PDB file of C-alpha atoms and ligand atoms in Angstrom:
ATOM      1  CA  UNK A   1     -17.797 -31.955 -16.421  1.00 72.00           C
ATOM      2  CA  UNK A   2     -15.773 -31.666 -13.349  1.00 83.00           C
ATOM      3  CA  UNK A   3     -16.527 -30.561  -9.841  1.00 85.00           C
ATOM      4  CA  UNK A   4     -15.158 -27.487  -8.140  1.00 85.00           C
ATOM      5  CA  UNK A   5     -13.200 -28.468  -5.196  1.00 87.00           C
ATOM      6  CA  UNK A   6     -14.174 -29.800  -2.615  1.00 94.00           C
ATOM      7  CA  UNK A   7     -17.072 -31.321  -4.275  1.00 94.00           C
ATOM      8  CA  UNK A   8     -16.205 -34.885  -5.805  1.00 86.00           C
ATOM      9  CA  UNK A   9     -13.510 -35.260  -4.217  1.00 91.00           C
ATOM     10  CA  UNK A  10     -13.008 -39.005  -2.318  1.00 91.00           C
ATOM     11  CA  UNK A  11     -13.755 -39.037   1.270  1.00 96.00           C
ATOM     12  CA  UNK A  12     -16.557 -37.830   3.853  1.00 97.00           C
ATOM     13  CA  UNK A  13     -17.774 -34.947   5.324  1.00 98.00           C
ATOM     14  CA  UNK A  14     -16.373 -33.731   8.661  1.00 98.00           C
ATOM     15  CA  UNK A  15     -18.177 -31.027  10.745  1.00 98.00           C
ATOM     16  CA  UNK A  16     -15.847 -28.685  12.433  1.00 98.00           C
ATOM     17  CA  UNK A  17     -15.771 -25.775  14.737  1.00 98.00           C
ATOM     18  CA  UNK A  18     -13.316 -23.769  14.439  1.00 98.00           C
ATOM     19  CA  UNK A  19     -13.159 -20.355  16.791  1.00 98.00           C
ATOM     20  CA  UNK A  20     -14.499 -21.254  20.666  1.00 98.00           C
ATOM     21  CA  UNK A  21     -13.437 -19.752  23.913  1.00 98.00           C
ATOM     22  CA  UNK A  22     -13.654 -22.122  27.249  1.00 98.00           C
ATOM     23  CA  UNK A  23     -13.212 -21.208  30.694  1.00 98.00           C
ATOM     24  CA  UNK A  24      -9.487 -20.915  30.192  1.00 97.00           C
ATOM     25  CA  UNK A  25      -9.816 -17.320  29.002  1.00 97.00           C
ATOM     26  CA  UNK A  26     -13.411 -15.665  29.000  1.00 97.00           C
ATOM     27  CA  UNK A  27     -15.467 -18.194  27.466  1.00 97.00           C
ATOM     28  CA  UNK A  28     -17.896 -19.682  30.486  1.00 98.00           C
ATOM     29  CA  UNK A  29     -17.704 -23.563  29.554  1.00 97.00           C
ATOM     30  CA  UNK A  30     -14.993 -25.577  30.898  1.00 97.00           C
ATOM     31  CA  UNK A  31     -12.810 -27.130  27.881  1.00 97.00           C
ATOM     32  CA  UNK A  32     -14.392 -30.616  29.251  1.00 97.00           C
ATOM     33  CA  UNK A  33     -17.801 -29.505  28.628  1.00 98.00           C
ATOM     34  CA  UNK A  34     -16.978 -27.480  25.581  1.00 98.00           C
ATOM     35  CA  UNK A  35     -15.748 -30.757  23.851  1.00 98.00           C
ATOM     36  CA  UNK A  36     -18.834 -31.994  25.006  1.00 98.00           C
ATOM     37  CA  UNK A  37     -21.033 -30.074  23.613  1.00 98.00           C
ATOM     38  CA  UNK A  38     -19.625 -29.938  20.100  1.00 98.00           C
ATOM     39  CA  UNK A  39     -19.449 -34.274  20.244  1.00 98.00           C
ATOM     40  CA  UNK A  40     -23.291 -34.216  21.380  1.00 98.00           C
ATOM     41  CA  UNK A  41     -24.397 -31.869  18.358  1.00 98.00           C
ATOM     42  CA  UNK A  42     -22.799 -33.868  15.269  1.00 98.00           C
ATOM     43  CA  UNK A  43     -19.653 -32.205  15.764  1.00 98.00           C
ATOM     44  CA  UNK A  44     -16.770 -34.167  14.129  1.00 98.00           C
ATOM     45  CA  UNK A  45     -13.953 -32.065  15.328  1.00 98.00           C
ATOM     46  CA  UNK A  46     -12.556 -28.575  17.134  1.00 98.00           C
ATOM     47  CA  UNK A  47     -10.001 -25.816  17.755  1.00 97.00           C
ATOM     48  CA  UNK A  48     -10.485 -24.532  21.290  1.00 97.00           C
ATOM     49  CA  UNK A  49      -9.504 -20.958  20.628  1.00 98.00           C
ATOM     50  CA  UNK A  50      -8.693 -19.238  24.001  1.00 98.00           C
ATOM     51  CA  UNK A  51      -7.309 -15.874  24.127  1.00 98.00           C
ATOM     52  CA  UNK A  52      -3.241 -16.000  23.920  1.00 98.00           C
ATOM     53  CA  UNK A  53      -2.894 -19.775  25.822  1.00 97.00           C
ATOM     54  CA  UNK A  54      -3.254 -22.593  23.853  1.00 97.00           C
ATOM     55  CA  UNK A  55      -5.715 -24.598  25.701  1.00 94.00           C
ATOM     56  CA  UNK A  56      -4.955 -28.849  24.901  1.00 92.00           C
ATOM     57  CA  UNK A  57      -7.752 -30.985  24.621  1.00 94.00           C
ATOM     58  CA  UNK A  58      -5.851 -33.789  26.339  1.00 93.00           C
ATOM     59  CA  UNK A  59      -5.183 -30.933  29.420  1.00 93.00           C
ATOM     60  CA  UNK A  60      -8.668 -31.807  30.330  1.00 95.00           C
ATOM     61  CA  UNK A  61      -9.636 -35.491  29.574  1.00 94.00           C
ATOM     62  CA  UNK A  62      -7.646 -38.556  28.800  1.00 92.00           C
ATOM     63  CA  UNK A  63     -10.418 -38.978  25.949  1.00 95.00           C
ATOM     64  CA  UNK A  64     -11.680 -35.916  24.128  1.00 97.00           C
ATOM     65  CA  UNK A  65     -15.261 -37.039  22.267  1.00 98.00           C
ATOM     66  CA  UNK A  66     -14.135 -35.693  19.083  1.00 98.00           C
ATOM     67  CA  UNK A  67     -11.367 -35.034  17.508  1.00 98.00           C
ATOM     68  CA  UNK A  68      -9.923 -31.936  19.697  1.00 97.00           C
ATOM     69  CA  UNK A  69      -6.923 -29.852  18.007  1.00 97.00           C
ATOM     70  CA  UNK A  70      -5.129 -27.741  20.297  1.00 97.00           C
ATOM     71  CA  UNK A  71      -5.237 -24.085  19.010  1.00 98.00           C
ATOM     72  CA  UNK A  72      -5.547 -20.370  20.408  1.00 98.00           C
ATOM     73  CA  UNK A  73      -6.516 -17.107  19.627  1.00 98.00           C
ATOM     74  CA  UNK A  74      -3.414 -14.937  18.846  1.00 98.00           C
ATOM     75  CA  UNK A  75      -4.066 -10.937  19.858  1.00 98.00           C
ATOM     76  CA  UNK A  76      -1.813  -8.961  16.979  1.00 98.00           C
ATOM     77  CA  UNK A  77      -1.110  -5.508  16.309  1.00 98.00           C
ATOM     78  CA  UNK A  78       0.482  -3.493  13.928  1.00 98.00           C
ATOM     79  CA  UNK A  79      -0.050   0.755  14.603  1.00 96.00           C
ATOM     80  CA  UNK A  80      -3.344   0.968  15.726  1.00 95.00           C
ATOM     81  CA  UNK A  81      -4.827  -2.240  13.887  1.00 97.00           C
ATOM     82  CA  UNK A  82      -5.989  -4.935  16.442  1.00 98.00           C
ATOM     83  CA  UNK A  83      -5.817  -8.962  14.535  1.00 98.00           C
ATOM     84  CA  UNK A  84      -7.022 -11.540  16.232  1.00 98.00           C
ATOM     85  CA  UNK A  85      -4.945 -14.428  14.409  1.00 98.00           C
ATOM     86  CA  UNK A  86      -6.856 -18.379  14.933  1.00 98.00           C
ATOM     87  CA  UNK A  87      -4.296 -20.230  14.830  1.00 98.00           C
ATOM     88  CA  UNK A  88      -4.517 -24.368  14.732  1.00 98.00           C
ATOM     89  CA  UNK A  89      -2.628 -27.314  15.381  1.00 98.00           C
ATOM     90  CA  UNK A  90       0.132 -25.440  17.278  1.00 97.00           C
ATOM     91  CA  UNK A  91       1.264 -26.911  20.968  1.00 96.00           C
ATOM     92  CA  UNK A  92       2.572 -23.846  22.467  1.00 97.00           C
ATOM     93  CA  UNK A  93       2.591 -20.236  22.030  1.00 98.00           C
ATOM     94  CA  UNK A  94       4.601 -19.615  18.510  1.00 98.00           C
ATOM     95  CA  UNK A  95       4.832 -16.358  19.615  1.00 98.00           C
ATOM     96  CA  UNK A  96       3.990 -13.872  22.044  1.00 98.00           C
ATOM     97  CA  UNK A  97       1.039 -12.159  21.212  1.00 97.00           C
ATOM     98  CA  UNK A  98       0.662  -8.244  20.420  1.00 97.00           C
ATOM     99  CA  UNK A  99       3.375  -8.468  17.737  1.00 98.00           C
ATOM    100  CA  UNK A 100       3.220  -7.887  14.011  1.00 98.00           C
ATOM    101  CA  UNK A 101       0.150  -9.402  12.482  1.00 98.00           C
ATOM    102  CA  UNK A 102       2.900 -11.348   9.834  1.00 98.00           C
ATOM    103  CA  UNK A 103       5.693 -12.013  12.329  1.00 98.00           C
ATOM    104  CA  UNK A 104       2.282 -13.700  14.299  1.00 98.00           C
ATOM    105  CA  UNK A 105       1.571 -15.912  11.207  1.00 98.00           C
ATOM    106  CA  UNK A 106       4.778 -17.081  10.337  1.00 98.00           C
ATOM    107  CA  UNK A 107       5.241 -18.061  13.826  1.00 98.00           C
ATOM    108  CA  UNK A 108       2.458 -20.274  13.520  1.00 98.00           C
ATOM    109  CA  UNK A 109       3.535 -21.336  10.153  1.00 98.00           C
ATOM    110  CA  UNK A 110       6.621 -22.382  11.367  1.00 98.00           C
ATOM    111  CA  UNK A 111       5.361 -24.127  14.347  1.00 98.00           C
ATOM    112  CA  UNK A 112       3.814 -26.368  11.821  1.00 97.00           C
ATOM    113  CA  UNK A 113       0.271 -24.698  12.251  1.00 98.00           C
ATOM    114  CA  UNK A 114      -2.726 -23.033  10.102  1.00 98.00           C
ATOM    115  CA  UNK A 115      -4.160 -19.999  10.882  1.00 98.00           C
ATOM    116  CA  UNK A 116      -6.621 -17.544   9.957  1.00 98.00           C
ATOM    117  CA  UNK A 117      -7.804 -13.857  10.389  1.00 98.00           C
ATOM    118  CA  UNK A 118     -10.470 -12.954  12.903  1.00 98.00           C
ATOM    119  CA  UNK A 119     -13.856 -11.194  12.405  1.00 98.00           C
ATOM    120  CA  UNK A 120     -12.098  -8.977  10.357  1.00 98.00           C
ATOM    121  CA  UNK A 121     -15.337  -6.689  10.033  1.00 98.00           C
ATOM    122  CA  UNK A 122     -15.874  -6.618  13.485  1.00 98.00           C
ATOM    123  CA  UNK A 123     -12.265  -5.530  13.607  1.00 97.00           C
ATOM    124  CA  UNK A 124     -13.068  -2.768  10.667  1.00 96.00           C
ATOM    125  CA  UNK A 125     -10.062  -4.452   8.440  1.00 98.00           C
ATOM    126  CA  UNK A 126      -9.421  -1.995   5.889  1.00 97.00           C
ATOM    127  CA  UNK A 127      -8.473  -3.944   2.240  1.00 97.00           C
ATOM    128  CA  UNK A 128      -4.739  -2.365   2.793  1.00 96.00           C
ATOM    129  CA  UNK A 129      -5.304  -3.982   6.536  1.00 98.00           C
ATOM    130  CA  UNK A 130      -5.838  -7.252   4.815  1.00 98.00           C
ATOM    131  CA  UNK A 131      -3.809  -7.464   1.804  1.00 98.00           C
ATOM    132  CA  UNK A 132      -0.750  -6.984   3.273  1.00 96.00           C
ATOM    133  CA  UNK A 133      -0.538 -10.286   5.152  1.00 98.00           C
ATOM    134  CA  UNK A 134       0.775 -13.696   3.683  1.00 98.00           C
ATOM    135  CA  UNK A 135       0.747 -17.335   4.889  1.00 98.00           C
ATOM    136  CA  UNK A 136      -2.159 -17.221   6.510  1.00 98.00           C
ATOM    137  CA  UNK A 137      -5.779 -19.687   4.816  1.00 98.00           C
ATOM    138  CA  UNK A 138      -8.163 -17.343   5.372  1.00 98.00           C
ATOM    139  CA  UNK A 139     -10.411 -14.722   6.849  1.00 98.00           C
ATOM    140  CA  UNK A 140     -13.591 -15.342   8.928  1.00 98.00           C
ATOM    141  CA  UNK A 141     -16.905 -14.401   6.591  1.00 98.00           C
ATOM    142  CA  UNK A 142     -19.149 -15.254   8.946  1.00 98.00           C
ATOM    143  CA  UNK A 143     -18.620 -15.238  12.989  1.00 98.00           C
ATOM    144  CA  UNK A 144     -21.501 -15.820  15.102  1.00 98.00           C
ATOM    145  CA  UNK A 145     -20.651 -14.007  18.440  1.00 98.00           C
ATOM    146  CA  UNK A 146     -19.758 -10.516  16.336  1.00 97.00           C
ATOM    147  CA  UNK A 147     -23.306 -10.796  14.726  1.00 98.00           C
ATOM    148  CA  UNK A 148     -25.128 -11.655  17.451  1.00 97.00           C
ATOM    149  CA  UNK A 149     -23.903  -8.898  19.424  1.00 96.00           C
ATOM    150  CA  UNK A 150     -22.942  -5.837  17.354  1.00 97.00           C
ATOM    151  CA  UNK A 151     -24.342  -7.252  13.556  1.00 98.00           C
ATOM    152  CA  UNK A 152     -21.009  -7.092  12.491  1.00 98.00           C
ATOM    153  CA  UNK A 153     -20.677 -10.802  12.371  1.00 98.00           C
ATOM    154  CA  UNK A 154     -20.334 -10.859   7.952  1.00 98.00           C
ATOM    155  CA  UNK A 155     -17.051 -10.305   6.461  1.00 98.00           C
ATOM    156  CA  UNK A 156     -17.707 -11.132   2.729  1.00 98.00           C
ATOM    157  CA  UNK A 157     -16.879  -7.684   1.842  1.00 97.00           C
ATOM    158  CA  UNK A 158     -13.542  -8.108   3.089  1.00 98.00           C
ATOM    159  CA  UNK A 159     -13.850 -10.941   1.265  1.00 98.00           C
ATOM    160  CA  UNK A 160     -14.481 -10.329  -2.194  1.00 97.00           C
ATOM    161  CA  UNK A 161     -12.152  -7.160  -1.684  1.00 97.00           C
ATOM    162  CA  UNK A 162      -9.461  -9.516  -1.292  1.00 97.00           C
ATOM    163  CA  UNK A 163     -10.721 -12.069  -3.818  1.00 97.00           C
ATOM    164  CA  UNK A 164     -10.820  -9.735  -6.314  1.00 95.00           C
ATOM    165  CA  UNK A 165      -7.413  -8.312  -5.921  1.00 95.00           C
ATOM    166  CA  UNK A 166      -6.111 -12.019  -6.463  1.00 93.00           C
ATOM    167  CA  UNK A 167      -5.560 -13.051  -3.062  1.00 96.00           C
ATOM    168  CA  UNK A 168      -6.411 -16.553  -3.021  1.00 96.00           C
ATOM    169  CA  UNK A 169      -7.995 -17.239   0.525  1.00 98.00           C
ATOM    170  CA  UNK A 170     -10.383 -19.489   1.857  1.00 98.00           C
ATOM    171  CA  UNK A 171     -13.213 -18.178   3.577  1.00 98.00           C
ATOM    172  CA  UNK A 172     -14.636 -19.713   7.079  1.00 98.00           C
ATOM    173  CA  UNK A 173     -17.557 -19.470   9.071  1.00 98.00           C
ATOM    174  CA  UNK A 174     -17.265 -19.801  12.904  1.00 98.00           C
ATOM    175  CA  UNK A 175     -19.147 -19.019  15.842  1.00 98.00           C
ATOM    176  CA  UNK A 176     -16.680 -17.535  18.445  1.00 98.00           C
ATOM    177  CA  UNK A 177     -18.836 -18.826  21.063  1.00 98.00           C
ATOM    178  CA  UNK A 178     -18.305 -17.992  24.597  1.00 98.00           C
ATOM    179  CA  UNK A 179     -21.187 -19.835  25.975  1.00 97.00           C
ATOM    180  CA  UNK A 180     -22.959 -17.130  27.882  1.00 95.00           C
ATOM    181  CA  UNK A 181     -25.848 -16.711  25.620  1.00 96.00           C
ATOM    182  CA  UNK A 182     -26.943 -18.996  22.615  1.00 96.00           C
ATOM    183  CA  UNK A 183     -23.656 -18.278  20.359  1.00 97.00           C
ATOM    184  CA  UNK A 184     -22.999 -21.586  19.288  1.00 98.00           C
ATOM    185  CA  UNK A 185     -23.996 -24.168  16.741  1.00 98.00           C
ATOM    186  CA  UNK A 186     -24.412 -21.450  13.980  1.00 98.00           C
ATOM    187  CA  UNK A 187     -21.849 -21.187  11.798  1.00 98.00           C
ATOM    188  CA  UNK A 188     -18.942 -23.782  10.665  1.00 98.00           C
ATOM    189  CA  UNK A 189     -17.234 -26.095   8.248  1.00 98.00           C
ATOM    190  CA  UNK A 190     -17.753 -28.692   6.432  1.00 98.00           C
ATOM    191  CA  UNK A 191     -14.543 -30.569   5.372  1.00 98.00           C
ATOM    192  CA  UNK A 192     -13.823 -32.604   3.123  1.00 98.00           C
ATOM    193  CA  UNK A 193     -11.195 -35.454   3.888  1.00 98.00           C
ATOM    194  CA  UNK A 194     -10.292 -39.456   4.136  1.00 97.00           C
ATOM    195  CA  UNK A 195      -9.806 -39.834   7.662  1.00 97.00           C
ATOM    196  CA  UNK A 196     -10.251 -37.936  10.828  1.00 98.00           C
ATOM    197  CA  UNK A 197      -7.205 -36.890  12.260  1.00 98.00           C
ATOM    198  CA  UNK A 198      -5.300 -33.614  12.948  1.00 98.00           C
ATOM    199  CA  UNK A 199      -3.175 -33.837  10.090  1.00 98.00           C
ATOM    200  CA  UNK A 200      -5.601 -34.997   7.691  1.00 98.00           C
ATOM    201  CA  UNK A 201      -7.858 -32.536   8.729  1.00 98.00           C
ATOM    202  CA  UNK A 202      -5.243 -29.170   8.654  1.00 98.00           C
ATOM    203  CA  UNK A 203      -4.166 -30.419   5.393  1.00 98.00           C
ATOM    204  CA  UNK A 204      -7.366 -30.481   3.731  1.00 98.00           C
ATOM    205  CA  UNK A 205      -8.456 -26.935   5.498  1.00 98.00           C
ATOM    206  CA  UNK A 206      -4.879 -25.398   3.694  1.00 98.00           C
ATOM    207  CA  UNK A 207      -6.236 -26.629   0.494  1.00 97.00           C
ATOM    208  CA  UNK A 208      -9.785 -25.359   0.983  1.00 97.00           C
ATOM    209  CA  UNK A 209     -11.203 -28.709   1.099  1.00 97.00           C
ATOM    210  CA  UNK A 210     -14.391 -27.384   2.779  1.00 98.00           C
ATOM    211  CA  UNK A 211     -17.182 -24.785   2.385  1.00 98.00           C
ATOM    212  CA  UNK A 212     -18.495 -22.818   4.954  1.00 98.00           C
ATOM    213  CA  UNK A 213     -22.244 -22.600   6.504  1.00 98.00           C
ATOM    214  CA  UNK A 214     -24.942 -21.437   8.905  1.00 98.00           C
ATOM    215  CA  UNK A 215     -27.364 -24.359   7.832  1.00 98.00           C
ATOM    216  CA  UNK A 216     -27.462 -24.656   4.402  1.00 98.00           C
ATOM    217  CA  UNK A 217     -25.853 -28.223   2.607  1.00 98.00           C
ATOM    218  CA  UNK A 218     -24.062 -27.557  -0.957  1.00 98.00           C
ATOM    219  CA  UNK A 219     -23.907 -31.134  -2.785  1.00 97.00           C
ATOM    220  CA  UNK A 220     -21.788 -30.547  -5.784  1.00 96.00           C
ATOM    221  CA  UNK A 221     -21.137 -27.685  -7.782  1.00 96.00           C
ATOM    222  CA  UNK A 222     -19.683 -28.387 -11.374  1.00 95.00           C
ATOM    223  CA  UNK A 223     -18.286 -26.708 -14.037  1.00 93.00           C
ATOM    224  CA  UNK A 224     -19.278 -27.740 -17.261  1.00 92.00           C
ATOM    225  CA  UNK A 225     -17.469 -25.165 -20.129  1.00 89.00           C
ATOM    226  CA  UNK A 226     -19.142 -22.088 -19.560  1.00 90.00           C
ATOM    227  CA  UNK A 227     -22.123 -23.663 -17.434  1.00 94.00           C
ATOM    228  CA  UNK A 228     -21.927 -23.776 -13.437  1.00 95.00           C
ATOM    229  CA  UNK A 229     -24.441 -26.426 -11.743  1.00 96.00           C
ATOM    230  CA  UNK A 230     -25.116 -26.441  -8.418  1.00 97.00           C
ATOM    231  CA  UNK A 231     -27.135 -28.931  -6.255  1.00 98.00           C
ATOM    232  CA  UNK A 232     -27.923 -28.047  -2.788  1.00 98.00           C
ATOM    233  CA  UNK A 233     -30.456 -28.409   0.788  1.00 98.00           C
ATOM    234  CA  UNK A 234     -34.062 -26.755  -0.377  1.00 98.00           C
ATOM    235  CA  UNK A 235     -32.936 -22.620  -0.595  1.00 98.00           C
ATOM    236  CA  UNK A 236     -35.017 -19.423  -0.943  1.00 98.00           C
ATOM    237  CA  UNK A 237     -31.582 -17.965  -3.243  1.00 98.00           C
ATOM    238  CA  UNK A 238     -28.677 -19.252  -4.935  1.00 98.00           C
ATOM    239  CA  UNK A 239     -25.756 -17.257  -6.309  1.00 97.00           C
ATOM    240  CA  UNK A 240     -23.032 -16.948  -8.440  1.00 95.00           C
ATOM    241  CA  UNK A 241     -20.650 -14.307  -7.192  1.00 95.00           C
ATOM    242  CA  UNK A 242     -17.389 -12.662  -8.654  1.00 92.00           C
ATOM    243  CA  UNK A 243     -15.675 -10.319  -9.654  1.00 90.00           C
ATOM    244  CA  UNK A 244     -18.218  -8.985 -12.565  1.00 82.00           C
ATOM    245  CA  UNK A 245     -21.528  -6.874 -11.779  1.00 79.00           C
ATOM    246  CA  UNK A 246     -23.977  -5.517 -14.507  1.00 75.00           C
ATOM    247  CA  UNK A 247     -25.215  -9.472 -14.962  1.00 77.00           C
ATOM    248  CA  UNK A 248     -27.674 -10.791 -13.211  1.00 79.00           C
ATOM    249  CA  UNK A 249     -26.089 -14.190 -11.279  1.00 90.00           C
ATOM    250  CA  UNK A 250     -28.925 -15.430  -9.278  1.00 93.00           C
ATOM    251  CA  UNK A 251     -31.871 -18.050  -8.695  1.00 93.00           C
ATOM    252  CA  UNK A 252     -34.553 -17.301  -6.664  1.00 95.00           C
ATOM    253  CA  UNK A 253     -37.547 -18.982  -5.340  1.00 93.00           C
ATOM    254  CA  UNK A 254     -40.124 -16.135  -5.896  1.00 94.00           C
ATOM    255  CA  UNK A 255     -42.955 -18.768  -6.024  1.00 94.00           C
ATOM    256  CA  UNK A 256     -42.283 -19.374  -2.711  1.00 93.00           C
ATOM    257  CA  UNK A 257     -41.158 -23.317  -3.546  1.00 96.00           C
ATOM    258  CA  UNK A 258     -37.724 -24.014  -2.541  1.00 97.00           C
ATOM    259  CA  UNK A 259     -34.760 -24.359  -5.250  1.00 97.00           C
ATOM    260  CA  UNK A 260     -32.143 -27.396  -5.021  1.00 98.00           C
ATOM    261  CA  UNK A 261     -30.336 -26.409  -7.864  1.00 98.00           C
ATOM    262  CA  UNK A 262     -29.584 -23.589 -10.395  1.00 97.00           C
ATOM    263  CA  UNK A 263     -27.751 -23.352 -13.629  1.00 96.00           C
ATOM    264  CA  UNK A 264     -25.438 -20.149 -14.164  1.00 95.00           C
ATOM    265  CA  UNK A 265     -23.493 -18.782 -17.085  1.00 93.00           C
ATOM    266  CA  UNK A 266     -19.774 -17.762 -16.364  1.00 91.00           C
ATOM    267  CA  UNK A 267     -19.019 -14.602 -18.081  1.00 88.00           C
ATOM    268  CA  UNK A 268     -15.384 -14.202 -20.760  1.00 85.00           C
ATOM    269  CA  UNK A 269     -13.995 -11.860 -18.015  1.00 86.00           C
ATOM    270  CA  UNK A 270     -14.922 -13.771 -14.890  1.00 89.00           C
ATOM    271  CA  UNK A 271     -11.614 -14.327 -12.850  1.00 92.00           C
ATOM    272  CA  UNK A 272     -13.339 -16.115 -10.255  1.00 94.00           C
ATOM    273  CA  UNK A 273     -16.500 -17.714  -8.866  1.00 94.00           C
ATOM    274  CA  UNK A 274     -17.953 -18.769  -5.487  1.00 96.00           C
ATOM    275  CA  UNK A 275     -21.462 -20.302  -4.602  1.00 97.00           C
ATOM    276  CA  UNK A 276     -23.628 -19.154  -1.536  1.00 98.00           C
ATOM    277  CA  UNK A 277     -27.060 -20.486  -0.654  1.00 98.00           C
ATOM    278  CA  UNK A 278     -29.884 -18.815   1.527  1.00 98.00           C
ATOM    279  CA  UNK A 279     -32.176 -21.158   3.136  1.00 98.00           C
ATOM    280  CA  UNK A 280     -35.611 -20.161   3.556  1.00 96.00           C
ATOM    281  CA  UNK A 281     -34.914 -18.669   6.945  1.00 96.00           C
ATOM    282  CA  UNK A 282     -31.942 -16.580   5.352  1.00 96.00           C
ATOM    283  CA  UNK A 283     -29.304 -18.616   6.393  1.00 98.00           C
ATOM    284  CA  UNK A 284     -26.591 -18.997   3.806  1.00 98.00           C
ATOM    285  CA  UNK A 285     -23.947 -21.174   2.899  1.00 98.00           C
ATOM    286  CA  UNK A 286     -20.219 -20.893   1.113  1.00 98.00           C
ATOM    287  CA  UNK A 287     -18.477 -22.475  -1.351  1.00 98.00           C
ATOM    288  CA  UNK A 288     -14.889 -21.540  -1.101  1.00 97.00           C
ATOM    289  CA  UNK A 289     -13.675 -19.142  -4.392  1.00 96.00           C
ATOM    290  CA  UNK A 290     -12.403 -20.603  -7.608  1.00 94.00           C
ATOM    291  CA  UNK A 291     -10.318 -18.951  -9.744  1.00 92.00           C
ATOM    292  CA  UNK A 292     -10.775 -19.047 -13.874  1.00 87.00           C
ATOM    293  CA  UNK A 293      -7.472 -19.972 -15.558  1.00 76.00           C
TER     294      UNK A 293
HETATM  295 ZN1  LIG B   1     -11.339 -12.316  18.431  1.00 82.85          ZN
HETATM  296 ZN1  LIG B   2     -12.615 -15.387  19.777  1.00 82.85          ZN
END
């Protein structure tokens, strides 16, 4: 029996947020009270994410309350295809922004970053928009602000598009929050790593050390020959999902009394798996994908 990554892994769990705005581009929190915010609601750590400046935590206090990585949100474009690339861990600009979505992340590569791709269904990312790019960890699947305010906040399309054409990315939840209405505190990371630092921390979101969520805990999910266990918070559904349909992959609580765990079959032709888990209020959570050697 072993455990699919992160699960069982040594070290803790570190809650992150990963996409906010402060008031050094539109968001309406100063990056003080930002950091702030995030320490006094279990936050472990945080990209501040402004709009083409990379905003640094230590800018705006001599002692951030969390673990503050300085980061920005990287405007790309290629034709008539707007990115947003989230780029972490860089100290400056890698590049100025409007350019070529790839030239954009292997600036940040190079600059000895991580980055991601935006809301890419608020963005209506074609597949071809998406699978042309390399180097970057991920997409968003979930992103609070673009459900909250035009329902277009859930990118797992995109995701499985991808997934299924064997590009191996992580998926992340955010919140994009800006602060002027209640768009934060609903969607984010949990990472799993030894310490709490910046490079600890980017390291073990290249590797995919995390899974994603609006709520929902996942406690281990393990892979036992053709058996997948998972153990999670109390949840109204919990799937299996890849790249195979006409099966039914699911374990729902039609009694009405929450499930903490479920028992799944993998299928011969199953190139890959990932876990997600409603909560009785419909909030789900994400495992990150696994691919079947
Ligand atoms: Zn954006
Ligand atoms: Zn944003």
């Amino acid at each position: 029996m072993s455990s699919l990554l992160p699960f069982g892994t040594a070290g803790q769990w570190f809650k992150g947020s990963l996409h906010t705005h402060t008031t050094q581009s539109d968001g309406k929190l100063p990056p003080a009270e930002n950091m702030q915010w995030h320490a006094d609601h279990g936050y472990d750590f945080l990209g501040l994410t402004d709009h083409n400046r990379v905003t640094d935590p230590l800018a705006f206090t001599a002692k951030p309350p969390l673990l503050a990585i300085p980061s920005v949100e990287i405007s790309a474009r290629r034709g008539e295809v707007e990115y947003h690339v989230i780029a972490l861990g860089v100290r400056s600009m890698p590049i100025a922004h409007h350019q070529d979505p790839q030239a954009t992340i292997d600036a940040v590569n190079a600059a000895g970053g991580l980055c991601f791709i935006a809301h890419p269904y608020w963005h209506d990312h074609t597949l071809d928009d998406l699978l042309t790019l390399r180097g970057h960890i991920g997409i968003e699947i979930f992103n609070t602000g673009c459900w909250l305010e035009i329902n277009k906040g859930h990118s797992l399309v995109h995701w499985d598009g991808v997934l299924r054409r064997g590009q191996r990315v992580w998926g992340l939840a955010v919140d994009d929050s800006h602060f002027a209405y209640p768009d934060h505190g609903r969607g984010w990371v949990m990472v799993r790593a030894e310490r709490l630092d910046e490079p600890t921390i980017l390291d073990a979101l290249r590797l995919g050390l995390f899974y994603s969520t609006m709520g929902p805990e996942i406690y281990d999910v393990q892979i036992q020959g053709q058996q997948v266990l998972v153990h999670c918070s109390p949840a109204r559904s919990i799937f299996l999902v890849g790249d195979i349909y006409h099966c039914p992959h699911a374990a729902q609580a039609w009694d009405g009394r929450p499930l903490t765990e479920a028992t799944f079959t993998l299928r011969p032709q199953q190139r890959y798996l990932r876990v997600e888990v409603v909560d009785m209020n419909g909030q789900s959570a994400w495992t990150n994908a696994y691919f079947v050697e």
